[in-house]
Amino acid sequence: MKKILVTGGLGYIGSHTVVALQQKGYEVYILDDLSNAQYFILENIQKITGILPYFTKLDLCNMPELQYFFSQNNDFEAVIHFAAKKSVGESVQKPILYYQNNLNSLCNILLCLEQFKIKNFIFSSSCTVYGQPDELPVTENTPLKPAFSPYGNTKQIGEEIIFDFQKNYADFNAVILRYFNPVGAHDSALIGELPNGVPNNLMPFITQTAIGKREKLCVFGDNYPTADGTCIRDYIHVVDLADAHLLSTERLFEGKNNEKIEIFNLGTGKGSSVWEVIKSFEKVNNIKVNVEIAPRRDGDVTAVFADCTKANEILGWKAKKTLDDMTQSAWKWEKKLRIRN
């Protein structure tokens, strides 16, 4: 049974990927500092899969502790690296925190991979690396524009670090996955998006407003040059996203990678506006959300959505779930979460 390490494995995308890996028969180890995750997610993963993943609480920026962990667990076949701070807005307010955390943790992981001769790596990147593109949809060959936020810049720099690292570690293979906007939750409603404090992403803000935790949903700007004035994003169901990580891992294991480092966009290929997401949520869940228009938010681009042809053809992956699936599962998770609390 192949062993896989998942950093940030109790977080939103990480926990869904752990489930997908376990259901495929892999032995999964999780590293997470619990700064943006809750311990009960570990127990809920076990409820879904029947298997309790190995878990260690660890800050990846602490190199001595990380090296000790690898010295005790050095037979991983692959590492999937999710652990990072991810709020666009917060990164604008606290840029140094984001550069320190996201880049130091990545560098430490890569150094450990080389030291302990682990050759397969999957990196959690983002569509934020494209900045505000000149043309849509974006392909993997779309020129990268200056990032609109320090968070996006850490993903750009992170990708550059991985390419530079590979030049001196010949056995190293990596898949870089550029996600668009993950939403939704597992069908069991046992795992889902669980932000600390006030949400920065649209979907948890919608669900928390609908459940009564927030007084109102702020739509940040309704005067963008789009059909309804709100920003457009490519929303992708987190379960579809987890499946892409599974396929990427197996591609590396089977030696099918055409290049030492491969990059794939992960989205639906369709952009949806903020208003369209709200309307989908209200329709499928038969509930009204209190909405207020607020000023534009620093770091937000007008529109971005993906061309996923490369992932479709090479990975054999395609997003299956609809926007209605996303908004319905997110609400089911929110309701179950409030019952728990």
Coordinates of C-alpha atoms in Angstrom, one line a residue:
M1 CA 0.0 0.0 0.0
K2 CA 1.5 3.3 -1.1
K3 CA 1.9 6.0 1.6
I4 CA 1.0 9.6 0.7
L5 CA 1.6 12.7 2.9
V6 CA -1.0 15.4 2.7
T7 CA 0.0 18.8 4.2
G8 CA -3.0 20.8 5.3
G9 CA -5.0 17.6 5.1
L10 CA -7.7 18.8 7.6
G11 CA -8.4 21.9 5.6
Y12 CA -11.2 22.3 3.0
I13 CA -9.6 20.8 -0.2
G14 CA -7.2 18.7 1.7
S15 CA -9.8 16.8 3.7
H16 CA -11.8 15.9 0.5
T17 CA -8.6 14.8 -1.1
V18 CA -7.7 12.6 1.8
V19 CA -11.1 10.9 1.5
A20 CA -10.6 10.3 -2.2
L21 CA -7.1 8.8 -1.6
Q22 CA -8.3 6.6 1.2
Q23 CA -11.2 5.3 -0.8
K24 CA -8.8 4.4 -3.5
G25 CA -6.7 2.3 -1.1
Y26 CA -3.8 4.6 -0.3
E27 CA -2.3 5.0 3.2
V28 CA -2.6 8.7 4.1
Y29 CA -0.6 10.7 6.6
I30 CA -1.7 14.3 7.4
L31 CA 0.3 17.3 8.6
D32 CA -1.7 20.3 9.7
D33 CA -1.1 23.1 12.2
L34 CA -4.9 23.5 12.7
S35 CA -4.6 27.3 12.1
N36 CA -7.5 27.1 9.7
A37 CA -8.9 23.7 10.4
Q38 CA -10.7 21.8 13.1
Y39 CA -9.6 18.5 14.7
F40 CA -13.1 16.9 14.4
I41 CA -12.6 16.8 10.6
L42 CA -10.2 13.9 11.3
E43 CA -12.9 12.0 13.0
N44 CA -15.4 12.8 10.2
I45 CA -13.0 11.5 7.6
Q46 CA -13.0 8.2 9.5
K47 CA -16.8 8.2 9.5
I48 CA -16.8 8.6 5.7
T49 CA -14.0 6.1 4.8
G50 CA -13.9 3.8 7.8
I51 CA -10.2 4.6 8.2
L52 CA -8.6 7.0 10.6
P53 CA -5.7 8.8 8.8
Y54 CA -2.4 9.2 10.6
F55 CA -2.2 12.8 11.9
T56 CA 0.5 15.0 13.3
K57 CA 0.0 18.6 14.3
L58 CA 3.0 20.5 12.9
D59 CA 3.9 23.9 11.6
L60 CA 5.7 23.4 8.3
C61 CA 7.7 26.6 9.0
N62 CA 9.4 24.8 11.9
M63 CA 12.2 23.1 10.0
P64 CA 13.7 21.0 12.9
E65 CA 10.3 19.5 13.7
L66 CA 9.5 18.9 10.0
Q67 CA 12.9 17.1 9.5
Y68 CA 12.3 15.0 12.6
F69 CA 8.9 14.0 11.3
F70 CA 10.4 12.9 8.0
S71 CA 13.2 11.1 9.8
Q72 CA 10.5 8.9 11.4
N73 CA 8.3 8.7 8.3
N74 CA 10.5 8.7 5.2
D75 CA 8.9 6.2 2.9
F76 CA 6.3 8.4 1.3
E77 CA 5.7 7.8 -2.4
A78 CA 4.3 11.3 -2.8
V79 CA 3.6 14.5 -1.0
I80 CA 0.5 16.7 -1.8
H81 CA 1.1 20.2 -0.5
F82 CA -2.0 22.2 0.4
A83 CA -0.9 23.9 3.6
A84 CA -0.9 27.7 3.1
K85 CA -2.7 30.8 4.1
K86 CA -5.3 31.5 1.4
S87 CA -7.3 34.7 2.0
V88 CA -6.8 37.3 -0.8
G89 CA -8.1 40.2 1.4
E90 CA -6.0 39.3 4.4
S91 CA -2.9 38.9 2.3
V92 CA -3.3 42.6 1.1
Q93 CA -3.5 43.6 4.8
K94 CA -0.7 41.3 6.0
P95 CA 1.6 40.6 3.1
I96 CA 4.7 39.7 5.1
L97 CA 2.7 37.0 7.0
Y98 CA 1.7 35.5 3.7
Y99 CA 5.2 35.5 2.2
Q100 CA 6.8 34.1 5.4
N101 CA 4.2 31.3 5.8
N102 CA 3.5 30.2 2.3
L103 CA 7.0 30.4 0.9
N104 CA 8.9 29.2 3.9
S105 CA 6.7 26.2 4.3
L106 CA 7.0 25.3 0.6
C107 CA 10.8 25.6 0.7
N108 CA 11.0 23.4 3.9
I109 CA 8.9 20.7 2.3
L110 CA 11.0 20.7 -0.8
L111 CA 14.2 20.5 1.1
C112 CA 12.9 17.5 3.0
L113 CA 11.8 15.8 -0.2
E114 CA 15.4 16.0 -1.5
Q115 CA 16.9 15.0 1.9
F116 CA 14.7 11.9 2.2
K117 CA 14.6 11.1 -1.5
I118 CA 10.9 11.5 -2.1
K119 CA 10.4 12.3 -5.8
N120 CA 6.7 12.9 -6.4
F121 CA 5.1 16.2 -5.5
I122 CA 1.7 17.8 -6.1
F123 CA 1.4 21.6 -5.5
S124 CA -1.8 23.4 -4.7
S125 CA -1.7 26.5 -6.9
S126 CA -4.4 28.9 -8.0
C127 CA -6.0 30.8 -10.8
T128 CA -4.7 33.9 -9.1
V129 CA -1.4 33.4 -10.8
Y130 CA -3.1 34.7 -14.0
G131 CA -3.9 38.1 -12.5
Q132 CA -6.3 39.9 -14.7
P133 CA -5.9 38.1 -18.1
D134 CA -6.3 39.8 -21.4
E135 CA -8.3 37.0 -22.9
L136 CA -10.7 34.4 -21.5
P137 CA -10.8 31.5 -20.9
V138 CA -7.3 31.1 -19.7
T139 CA -5.1 28.2 -20.7
E140 CA -2.0 26.9 -19.0
N141 CA 0.0 28.9 -21.6
T142 CA -1.8 32.2 -20.9
P143 CA 0.9 34.7 -19.9
L144 CA 1.0 35.3 -16.2
K145 CA 0.2 38.9 -15.3
P146 CA 1.3 40.6 -12.1
A147 CA -0.7 39.1 -9.2
F148 CA -3.5 41.3 -7.7
S149 CA -2.6 40.2 -4.2
P150 CA 0.3 38.9 -2.1
Y151 CA -1.6 35.6 -1.9
G152 CA -1.6 35.3 -5.6
N153 CA 2.0 36.3 -5.7
T154 CA 3.0 33.6 -3.3
K155 CA 1.5 31.1 -5.7
Q156 CA 3.4 32.6 -8.7
I157 CA 6.6 32.6 -6.7
G158 CA 5.9 29.1 -5.4
E159 CA 5.6 27.7 -8.9
E160 CA 8.9 29.4 -9.8
I161 CA 10.6 27.8 -6.7
I162 CA 9.4 24.4 -7.8
F163 CA 10.8 24.8 -11.3
D164 CA 14.2 26.0 -9.9
F165 CA 14.2 23.2 -7.4
Q166 CA 13.7 20.6 -10.1
K167 CA 16.8 21.7 -11.9
N168 CA 19.0 20.4 -9.1
Y169 CA 16.9 17.3 -8.1
A170 CA 16.8 15.3 -11.3
D171 CA 14.5 12.6 -9.9
F172 CA 11.9 15.1 -8.9
N173 CA 8.5 15.0 -10.6
A174 CA 5.7 17.5 -9.9
V175 CA 2.2 18.3 -10.9
I176 CA 1.0 21.9 -10.4
L177 CA -2.7 22.3 -10.1
R178 CA -4.2 25.7 -10.7
Y179 CA -7.6 25.7 -9.1
F180 CA -10.3 28.1 -9.9
N181 CA -12.9 28.7 -7.2
P182 CA -13.6 25.6 -5.0
V183 CA -17.1 25.5 -3.4
G184 CA -19.6 22.8 -2.2
A185 CA -19.1 20.0 0.3
H186 CA -19.0 16.2 0.5
D187 CA -22.3 14.5 -0.1
S188 CA -22.2 13.2 3.5
A189 CA -22.2 16.7 4.9
L190 CA -19.4 15.5 7.2
I191 CA -16.7 17.7 5.7
G192 CA -16.9 21.1 3.9
E193 CA -15.5 24.6 4.0
L194 CA -14.9 25.8 7.5
P195 CA -13.4 29.3 7.7
N196 CA -12.2 30.8 10.9
G197 CA -13.8 34.1 11.7
V198 CA -15.5 36.1 9.0
P199 CA -15.4 34.3 5.7
N200 CA -13.4 35.7 2.8
N201 CA -14.9 33.4 0.2
L202 CA -18.4 33.8 -1.3
M203 CA -20.0 30.5 -0.6
P204 CA -19.5 30.3 3.2
F205 CA -20.6 33.9 3.4
I206 CA -23.8 33.0 1.7
T207 CA -24.5 29.9 3.9
Q208 CA -23.6 31.7 7.1
T209 CA -26.0 34.6 6.2
A210 CA -28.7 32.1 5.3
I211 CA -28.3 30.3 8.6
G212 CA -28.4 33.5 10.6
K213 CA -24.8 33.7 11.7
R214 CA -24.2 36.8 9.6
E215 CA -26.7 39.7 9.3
K216 CA -26.1 40.2 5.6
L217 CA -24.2 39.1 2.6
C218 CA -21.9 41.8 1.2
V219 CA -21.5 41.7 -2.5
F220 CA -18.2 43.6 -3.1
G221 CA -19.0 45.8 -6.1
D222 CA -21.8 45.7 -8.6
N223 CA -20.2 48.0 -11.2
Y224 CA -17.7 45.7 -12.8
P225 CA -17.8 45.5 -16.6
T226 CA -19.8 42.3 -16.6
A227 CA -23.4 41.5 -17.6
D228 CA -24.8 42.0 -14.1
G229 CA -22.0 44.2 -12.7
T230 CA -20.6 41.5 -10.4
C231 CA -17.3 39.6 -10.6
I232 CA -17.2 36.4 -12.6
R233 CA -15.4 33.3 -11.4
D234 CA -15.2 29.6 -12.4
Y235 CA -16.7 27.8 -9.5
I236 CA -15.8 24.1 -9.2
H237 CA -17.1 21.5 -6.8
V238 CA -14.5 20.5 -4.2
V239 CA -15.3 16.8 -4.8
D240 CA -14.4 17.2 -8.5
L241 CA -11.2 19.0 -7.4
A242 CA -10.3 16.1 -5.0
D243 CA -10.7 13.6 -7.9
A244 CA -8.1 15.6 -9.9
H245 CA -5.6 15.2 -7.1
L246 CA -6.1 11.5 -7.1
L247 CA -5.7 11.3 -10.9
S248 CA -2.5 13.5 -10.7
T249 CA -1.0 11.2 -8.0
E250 CA -1.7 8.1 -10.0
R251 CA -0.3 9.7 -13.1
L252 CA 3.0 10.3 -11.3
F253 CA 3.0 6.8 -9.8
E254 CA 2.5 5.2 -13.3
G255 CA 5.3 7.4 -14.8
K256 CA 2.9 8.9 -17.4
N257 CA 4.0 12.4 -16.9
N258 CA 5.3 13.9 -20.2
E259 CA 7.4 16.5 -18.5
K260 CA 9.1 16.6 -15.1
I261 CA 6.7 19.3 -14.1
E262 CA 3.2 19.4 -15.5
I263 CA 0.6 22.2 -15.0
F264 CA -3.2 21.8 -15.2
N265 CA -6.1 24.2 -14.9
L266 CA -8.9 22.8 -12.8
G267 CA -12.3 24.4 -13.3
T268 CA -15.6 23.9 -15.1
G269 CA -14.7 26.1 -18.1
K270 CA -17.7 28.3 -17.4
G271 CA -17.8 31.6 -15.5
S272 CA -20.6 32.4 -13.1
S273 CA -21.2 35.9 -11.6
V274 CA -21.7 36.5 -7.9
W275 CA -25.4 37.2 -8.6
E276 CA -25.7 33.9 -10.4
V277 CA -24.3 32.0 -7.5
I278 CA -26.7 33.7 -5.1
K279 CA -29.7 33.0 -7.3
S280 CA -28.7 29.3 -7.6
F281 CA -28.4 29.0 -3.8
E282 CA -31.8 30.6 -3.3
K283 CA -33.4 28.5 -5.9
V284 CA -32.2 25.0 -5.0
N285 CA -32.5 25.6 -1.2
N286 CA -35.7 27.6 -1.3
I287 CA -34.3 30.3 1.0
K288 CA -33.8 34.1 0.6
V289 CA -30.5 35.7 1.5
N290 CA -30.2 39.2 2.8
V291 CA -27.8 41.0 0.4
E292 CA -26.1 44.4 0.6
I293 CA -23.9 46.0 -2.1
A294 CA -20.5 47.0 -0.6
P295 CA -17.4 48.7 -2.1
R296 CA -15.1 46.7 -4.3
R297 CA -12.5 44.6 -2.4
D298 CA -8.8 45.0 -2.8
G299 CA -7.2 42.2 -4.8
D300 CA -10.3 41.1 -6.7
V301 CA -10.1 40.8 -10.5
T302 CA -13.1 41.3 -12.8
A303 CA -13.4 37.9 -14.4
V304 CA -11.5 34.7 -14.8
F305 CA -12.5 31.3 -15.9
A306 CA -10.6 28.2 -17.2
D307 CA -10.0 26.3 -20.4
C308 CA -9.6 22.8 -18.9
T309 CA -8.9 21.0 -22.2
K310 CA -5.4 19.9 -21.1
A311 CA -6.8 18.3 -17.9
N312 CA -9.6 16.7 -19.8
E313 CA -7.3 15.2 -22.4
I314 CA -4.2 14.3 -20.5
L315 CA -5.4 13.7 -16.9
G316 CA -8.7 12.2 -18.1
W317 CA -10.4 14.5 -15.7
K318 CA -13.5 16.6 -16.1
A319 CA -15.7 18.5 -13.7
K320 CA -19.0 16.6 -13.3
K321 CA -21.0 18.6 -10.8
T322 CA -23.1 21.7 -11.5
L323 CA -23.4 25.0 -9.8
D324 CA -26.7 23.9 -8.3
D325 CA -24.9 20.8 -6.9
M326 CA -22.4 23.1 -5.3
T327 CA -24.8 25.4 -3.7
Q328 CA -27.1 22.6 -2.4
S329 CA -24.2 20.6 -0.9
A330 CA -22.8 23.7 0.7
W331 CA -26.1 24.5 2.4
K332 CA -26.5 20.9 3.6
W333 CA -23.0 21.1 5.2
E334 CA -23.8 24.5 6.9
K335 CA -27.0 23.1 8.4
K336 CA -25.3 20.0 9.7
L337 CA -22.4 22.1 11.1
R338 CA -24.8 24.3 13.1
I339 CA -26.5 21.3 14.6
R340 CA -23.1 20.0 15.7
N341 CA -22.3 23.4 17.3

